[in-house]
CSV table of C-alpha atoms in Angstrom, one decimal:
chain,number,residue,atom,x,y,z
V,101,UNK,CA,-0.6,-61.0,-96.0
V,102,UNK,CA,-0.9,-60.6,-92.2
V,103,UNK,CA,2.8,-61.5,-91.8
V,104,UNK,CA,3.8,-58.9,-94.5
V,105,UNK,CA,1.6,-56.3,-92.9
V,106,UNK,CA,3.0,-57.0,-89.4
V,107,UNK,CA,6.6,-56.8,-90.6
V,108,UNK,CA,6.0,-53.5,-92.3
V,109,UNK,CA,4.2,-52.1,-89.2
V,110,UNK,CA,7.0,-53.3,-86.8
V,111,UNK,CA,9.7,-51.9,-89.1
V,112,UNK,CA,8.0,-48.6,-89.4
V,113,UNK,CA,7.1,-48.2,-85.7
V,114,UNK,CA,10.6,-49.4,-84.5
V,115,UNK,CA,12.3,-47.2,-87.1
V,116,UNK,CA,10.4,-44.1,-86.2
V,117,UNK,CA,10.7,-44.5,-82.5
V,118,UNK,CA,14.3,-45.5,-82.8
V,119,UNK,CA,15.1,-42.5,-85.0
V,120,UNK,CA,13.5,-40.1,-82.5
V,121,UNK,CA,15.3,-41.7,-79.6
V,122,UNK,CA,18.7,-41.4,-81.3
V,123,UNK,CA,18.0,-37.8,-82.4
V,124,UNK,CA,17.1,-36.7,-78.9
V,125,UNK,CA,19.8,-38.6,-77.1
V,126,UNK,CA,22.8,-38.2,-79.4
V,127,UNK,CA,22.3,-35.6,-82.1
V,128,UNK,CA,23.6,-32.5,-80.3
V,129,UNK,CA,24.6,-29.5,-82.4
V,130,UNK,CA,28.2,-28.7,-83.2
V,131,UNK,CA,30.1,-25.7,-81.9
V,132,UNK,CA,28.6,-23.8,-84.9
V,133,UNK,CA,25.1,-24.6,-83.6
V,134,UNK,CA,24.1,-26.9,-86.5
V,135,UNK,CA,24.3,-30.5,-87.5
V,136,UNK,CA,24.9,-32.0,-90.9
V,137,UNK,CA,23.7,-35.2,-92.4
V,138,UNK,CA,27.3,-36.7,-92.5
V,139,UNK,CA,27.7,-35.9,-88.8
V,140,UNK,CA,24.3,-37.5,-88.0
V,141,UNK,CA,25.1,-40.7,-89.9
V,142,UNK,CA,28.5,-41.1,-88.1
V,143,UNK,CA,26.8,-40.5,-84.8
V,144,UNK,CA,24.4,-43.4,-85.6
V,145,UNK,CA,27.4,-45.7,-85.1
V,146,UNK,CA,29.0,-44.1,-82.1
V,147,UNK,CA,30.9,-41.0,-83.1
V,148,UNK,CA,30.5,-38.1,-80.7
V,149,UNK,CA,30.9,-35.1,-83.1
V,150,UNK,CA,32.8,-34.1,-86.3
V,151,UNK,CA,36.5,-35.0,-85.8
V,152,UNK,CA,35.7,-37.0,-82.7
V,153,UNK,CA,35.1,-40.6,-83.8
V,154,UNK,CA,34.2,-43.5,-81.5
V,155,UNK,CA,37.1,-44.2,-79.1
V,156,UNK,CA,37.4,-47.8,-78.0
V,157,UNK,CA,37.1,-47.2,-74.2
V,158,UNK,CA,34.5,-48.8,-71.9
V,159,UNK,CA,32.3,-45.7,-71.7
V,160,UNK,CA,32.1,-45.1,-75.4
V,161,UNK,CA,31.6,-48.8,-76.2
V,162,UNK,CA,28.7,-48.8,-73.8
V,163,UNK,CA,27.4,-45.7,-75.6
V,164,UNK,CA,27.7,-47.6,-78.9
V,165,UNK,CA,25.7,-50.4,-77.5
V,166,UNK,CA,23.0,-47.9,-76.5
V,167,UNK,CA,23.0,-46.4,-79.9
V,168,UNK,CA,22.4,-49.8,-81.4
V,169,UNK,CA,19.4,-50.5,-79.1
V,170,UNK,CA,16.8,-49.9,-81.9
V,171,UNK,CA,18.7,-52.5,-84.0
V,172,UNK,CA,18.6,-55.0,-81.2
V,173,UNK,CA,14.9,-54.4,-80.8
V,174,UNK,CA,14.4,-55.1,-84.5
V,175,UNK,CA,16.4,-58.4,-84.0
V,176,UNK,CA,14.2,-59.3,-81.0
V,177,UNK,CA,11.1,-59.3,-83.2
V,178,UNK,CA,12.4,-60.3,-86.6
V,179,UNK,CA,14.6,-63.0,-85.0
V,180,UNK,CA,11.6,-65.2,-84.5
V,181,UNK,CA,9.4,-64.2,-87.5
V,182,UNK,CA,10.7,-66.8,-89.9
V,183,UNK,CA,10.9,-69.4,-87.2
V,184,UNK,CA,7.3,-68.6,-86.2
V,185,UNK,CA,6.4,-69.2,-89.9
V,186,UNK,CA,8.3,-72.5,-89.7
V,187,UNK,CA,6.1,-73.6,-86.8
V,188,UNK,CA,2.7,-72.3,-88.1
V,189,UNK,CA,3.2,-73.3,-91.8
V,190,UNK,CA,5.1,-76.5,-91.3
V,191,UNK,CA,2.2,-78.9,-91.5
V,192,UNK,CA,0.9,-77.4,-94.7
V,193,UNK,CA,4.1,-76.3,-96.4
V,194,UNK,CA,6.3,-79.2,-95.4
V,195,UNK,CA,3.8,-82.1,-95.8
V,196,UNK,CA,1.8,-81.0,-98.8
V,197,UNK,CA,4.1,-79.1,-101.1
V,198,UNK,CA,7.6,-79.9,-102.3
V,199,UNK,CA,8.4,-76.2,-102.7
V,200,UNK,CA,10.2,-75.7,-99.4
V,201,UNK,CA,13.0,-73.6,-101.0
V,202,UNK,CA,10.6,-71.4,-102.8
V,203,UNK,CA,8.7,-70.8,-99.6
V,204,UNK,CA,11.9,-70.1,-97.8
V,205,UNK,CA,13.1,-67.6,-100.4
V,206,UNK,CA,9.8,-65.7,-100.0
V,207,UNK,CA,10.3,-65.6,-96.2
V,208,UNK,CA,13.9,-64.3,-96.3
V,209,UNK,CA,13.0,-61.8,-99.0
V,210,UNK,CA,10.4,-60.4,-96.7
V,211,UNK,CA,13.0,-60.3,-93.9
V,212,UNK,CA,15.5,-58.5,-96.0
V,213,UNK,CA,12.8,-56.0,-97.1
V,214,UNK,CA,11.9,-55.4,-93.5
V,215,UNK,CA,15.5,-54.7,-92.5
V,216,UNK,CA,15.9,-52.3,-95.4
V,217,UNK,CA,12.7,-50.5,-94.6
V,218,UNK,CA,13.6,-50.2,-90.9
V,219,UNK,CA,17.0,-48.7,-91.7
V,220,UNK,CA,15.6,-46.2,-94.2
V,221,UNK,CA,12.9,-45.1,-91.8
V,222,UNK,CA,15.4,-44.9,-88.9
V,223,UNK,CA,17.8,-42.6,-90.8
V,224,UNK,CA,15.0,-40.4,-92.2
V,225,UNK,CA,13.3,-40.2,-88.7
V,226,UNK,CA,16.5,-39.3,-87.0
V,227,UNK,CA,17.2,-36.6,-89.6
V,228,UNK,CA,13.7,-35.2,-89.4
V,229,UNK,CA,13.8,-35.1,-85.6
V,230,UNK,CA,17.3,-33.5,-85.6
V,231,UNK,CA,16.1,-30.9,-88.1
V,232,UNK,CA,13.2,-30.0,-85.8
V,233,UNK,CA,15.5,-29.5,-82.8
V,234,UNK,CA,18.6,-27.8,-84.5
V,235,UNK,CA,19.6,-26.1,-87.7
V,236,UNK,CA,20.2,-29.0,-90.1
V,237,UNK,CA,21.8,-29.2,-93.5
V,238,UNK,CA,22.3,-32.0,-96.1
V,239,UNK,CA,25.8,-32.3,-97.5
V,240,UNK,CA,26.9,-34.5,-100.4
V,241,UNK,CA,29.2,-36.6,-98.3
V,242,UNK,CA,26.3,-37.1,-95.9
V,243,UNK,CA,24.0,-38.5,-98.6
V,244,UNK,CA,26.7,-41.0,-99.7
V,245,UNK,CA,27.4,-42.0,-96.1
V,246,UNK,CA,23.7,-42.4,-95.4
V,247,UNK,CA,23.5,-44.8,-98.3
V,248,UNK,CA,26.5,-46.7,-97.1
V,249,UNK,CA,25.1,-46.9,-93.6
V,250,UNK,CA,21.8,-48.2,-94.8
V,251,UNK,CA,23.4,-50.9,-96.9
V,252,UNK,CA,25.8,-52.1,-94.3
V,253,UNK,CA,23.2,-52.1,-91.5
V,254,UNK,CA,20.6,-53.8,-93.7
V,255,UNK,CA,23.0,-56.7,-94.4
V,256,UNK,CA,23.9,-56.9,-90.7
V,257,UNK,CA,20.3,-56.9,-89.5
V,258,UNK,CA,19.2,-59.4,-92.1
V,259,UNK,CA,22.1,-61.7,-91.2
V,260,UNK,CA,21.7,-61.5,-87.4
V,261,UNK,CA,17.9,-61.9,-87.6
V,262,UNK,CA,18.1,-64.8,-89.9
V,263,UNK,CA,20.8,-66.6,-87.8
V,264,UNK,CA,18.6,-66.2,-84.7
V,265,UNK,CA,15.7,-67.7,-86.7
V,266,UNK,CA,17.9,-70.7,-87.8
V,267,UNK,CA,19.4,-71.3,-84.3
V,268,UNK,CA,15.8,-71.2,-82.9
V,269,UNK,CA,15.0,-74.3,-84.9
V,270,UNK,CA,17.5,-76.3,-82.8
V,271,UNK,CA,17.8,-74.3,-79.5
V,272,UNK,CA,14.5,-72.5,-79.1
V,273,UNK,CA,13.9,-68.8,-79.7
V,274,UNK,CA,15.1,-67.5,-76.3
V,275,UNK,CA,18.4,-69.3,-76.4
V,276,UNK,CA,19.0,-68.3,-80.0
V,277,UNK,CA,18.4,-64.6,-79.3
V,278,UNK,CA,20.7,-64.5,-76.3
V,279,UNK,CA,23.4,-66.4,-78.1
V,280,UNK,CA,23.5,-64.2,-81.2
V,281,UNK,CA,23.0,-60.9,-79.3
V,282,UNK,CA,25.4,-62.0,-76.7
V,283,UNK,CA,28.0,-62.7,-79.4
V,284,UNK,CA,27.5,-59.2,-80.8
V,285,UNK,CA,28.0,-57.6,-77.3
V,286,UNK,CA,31.2,-59.7,-76.8
V,287,UNK,CA,32.6,-58.5,-80.1
V,288,UNK,CA,31.7,-55.0,-79.2
V,289,UNK,CA,33.5,-55.3,-75.9
V,290,UNK,CA,36.6,-56.8,-77.6
V,291,UNK,CA,37.0,-53.5,-79.5
V,292,UNK,CA,38.7,-52.2,-76.4
V,293,UNK,CA,41.9,-54.0,-77.5
V,294,UNK,CA,42.3,-51.5,-80.3
V,295,UNK,CA,43.0,-48.8,-77.7
V,296,UNK,CA,45.4,-51.1,-75.8
V,297,UNK,CA,47.5,-51.9,-78.9
V,298,UNK,CA,47.1,-48.7,-80.8
V,299,UNK,CA,50.8,-48.4,-81.4
V,300,UNK,CA,50.8,-51.7,-83.2
V,301,UNK,CA,49.3,-50.6,-86.5
V,302,UNK,CA,49.4,-53.9,-88.3
V,303,UNK,CA,47.6,-55.6,-85.4
V,304,UNK,CA,44.9,-52.9,-85.3
V,305,UNK,CA,44.3,-53.2,-89.0
V,306,UNK,CA,43.9,-57.0,-88.8
V,307,UNK,CA,41.7,-56.7,-85.7
V,308,UNK,CA,39.4,-54.1,-87.3
V,309,UNK,CA,38.8,-56.3,-90.3
V,310,UNK,CA,38.3,-59.5,-88.3
V,311,UNK,CA,35.9,-58.0,-85.7
V,312,UNK,CA,32.4,-57.9,-87.3
V,313,UNK,CA,31.2,-55.0,-85.1
V,314,UNK,CA,34.0,-52.8,-86.2
V,315,UNK,CA,32.6,-52.9,-89.7
V,316,UNK,CA,29.5,-51.1,-88.4
V,317,UNK,CA,31.4,-48.0,-87.1
V,318,UNK,CA,31.1,-45.6,-90.0
V,319,UNK,CA,33.6,-43.2,-88.4
V,320,UNK,CA,36.4,-45.7,-88.6
V,321,UNK,CA,36.2,-46.3,-92.3
V,322,UNK,CA,38.6,-45.0,-94.9
V,323,UNK,CA,37.6,-44.4,-98.5
V,324,UNK,CA,39.2,-44.0,-101.9
V,325,UNK,CA,36.8,-41.1,-102.5
V,326,UNK,CA,38.6,-38.0,-101.3
V,327,UNK,CA,35.3,-36.2,-100.3
V,328,UNK,CA,34.4,-39.1,-97.9
V,329,UNK,CA,37.9,-39.6,-96.6
V,330,UNK,CA,38.1,-35.9,-95.7
V,331,UNK,CA,34.7,-35.9,-94.1
V,332,UNK,CA,35.1,-39.1,-92.0
V,333,UNK,CA,38.8,-38.6,-91.0
V,334,UNK,CA,39.2,-42.2,-89.9
V,335,UNK,CA,41.5,-42.5,-86.9
V,336,UNK,CA,42.7,-46.0,-88.0
V,337,UNK,CA,44.1,-47.4,-91.3
V,338,UNK,CA,43.0,-50.4,-93.3
V,339,UNK,CA,39.2,-50.5,-92.7
V,340,UNK,CA,37.5,-49.7,-96.0
V,341,UNK,CA,33.8,-49.5,-97.0
V,342,UNK,CA,34.3,-52.1,-99.8
V,343,UNK,CA,35.7,-54.6,-97.3
V,344,UNK,CA,32.8,-54.0,-94.9
V,345,UNK,CA,30.3,-54.5,-97.7
V,346,UNK,CA,31.9,-57.8,-98.5
V,347,UNK,CA,32.0,-59.0,-94.9
V,348,UNK,CA,28.4,-58.1,-94.1
V,349,UNK,CA,27.0,-59.2,-97.4
V,350,UNK,CA,29.1,-62.5,-97.2
V,351,UNK,CA,27.7,-63.1,-93.7
V,352,UNK,CA,24.1,-62.5,-95.0
V,353,UNK,CA,24.7,-64.9,-97.9
V,354,UNK,CA,26.2,-67.6,-95.8
V,355,UNK,CA,23.2,-67.4,-93.4
V,356,UNK,CA,20.8,-67.6,-96.3
V,357,UNK,CA,22.5,-70.6,-97.8
V,358,UNK,CA,22.7,-72.4,-94.4
V,359,UNK,CA,19.0,-71.6,-94.0
V,360,UNK,CA,18.1,-73.2,-97.3
V,361,UNK,CA,20.0,-76.3,-96.3
V,362,UNK,CA,18.1,-76.5,-93.0
V,363,UNK,CA,14.7,-75.9,-94.6
V,364,UNK,CA,15.5,-78.6,-97.2
V,365,UNK,CA,16.6,-81.3,-94.7
V,366,UNK,CA,15.2,-80.5,-91.2
V,367,UNK,CA,12.1,-82.4,-90.1
V,368,UNK,CA,9.9,-79.6,-88.8
V,369,UNK,CA,7.0,-81.9,-88.4
V,370,UNK,CA,8.4,-83.8,-85.5
V,371,UNK,CA,11.0,-81.4,-83.9
V,372,UNK,CA,9.9,-79.0,-81.2
V,373,UNK,CA,12.8,-76.9,-80.1
V,374,UNK,CA,10.7,-74.9,-77.7
V,375,UNK,CA,9.5,-77.8,-75.7
V,376,UNK,CA,11.9,-80.7,-76.7
V,377,UNK,CA,11.9,-83.2,-79.5
């Protein structure tokens, strides 16, 4: 119960503070003096304003990294939650009960719930804070984009946090966090190649779909729904929400399956990745 309560508390506090931080720093009104939900959602992944999506140059990629700071803070905490449970529950769970997988499923369900709660609170808090500072309106496209954003980012946060937990079993929590977050920063910096090869459309399309961080940029997505396509006005071709859902959900599923294998076969009773084996 304490673990569940702590996860809810951390998700809520991080989501509220992160939403306020993003609203204050990045939710400036448009030339009309207002801000819509669709615009707000796109700014949560790096867009500057309606019609001005994230441009893959150093300054804006740095801005994207700063926009994602609340998500990285979430990963810092949740990235050791399951691993901490491995350590504290190992003697009882892994020596007295054969239900390792059942226990593990409970842990990752809680982690997924925390990621979803965090994203919902982040979007709601950013919207509420923006509404207090500027004239704010909710548009139909914005509601759909908010749902898309929450789903994509929940899968991403769950996958990254779980991978940190799993790597911590072998490398220790500090090394696992720096490795996973470092990889995300590297993939973000590699987005600069889009700008360098913009004339080569086939390359850009392949690169967008192969770079996991590109799938988080809402303003780069095309849609088969005319309302969304008109609202987003993606500057590139070939990156679709359906593909991004498959990539992020597939990564989350692969991490969950790998975790089940590790929990089933790893000897947690004798291994100590924080201080050696």
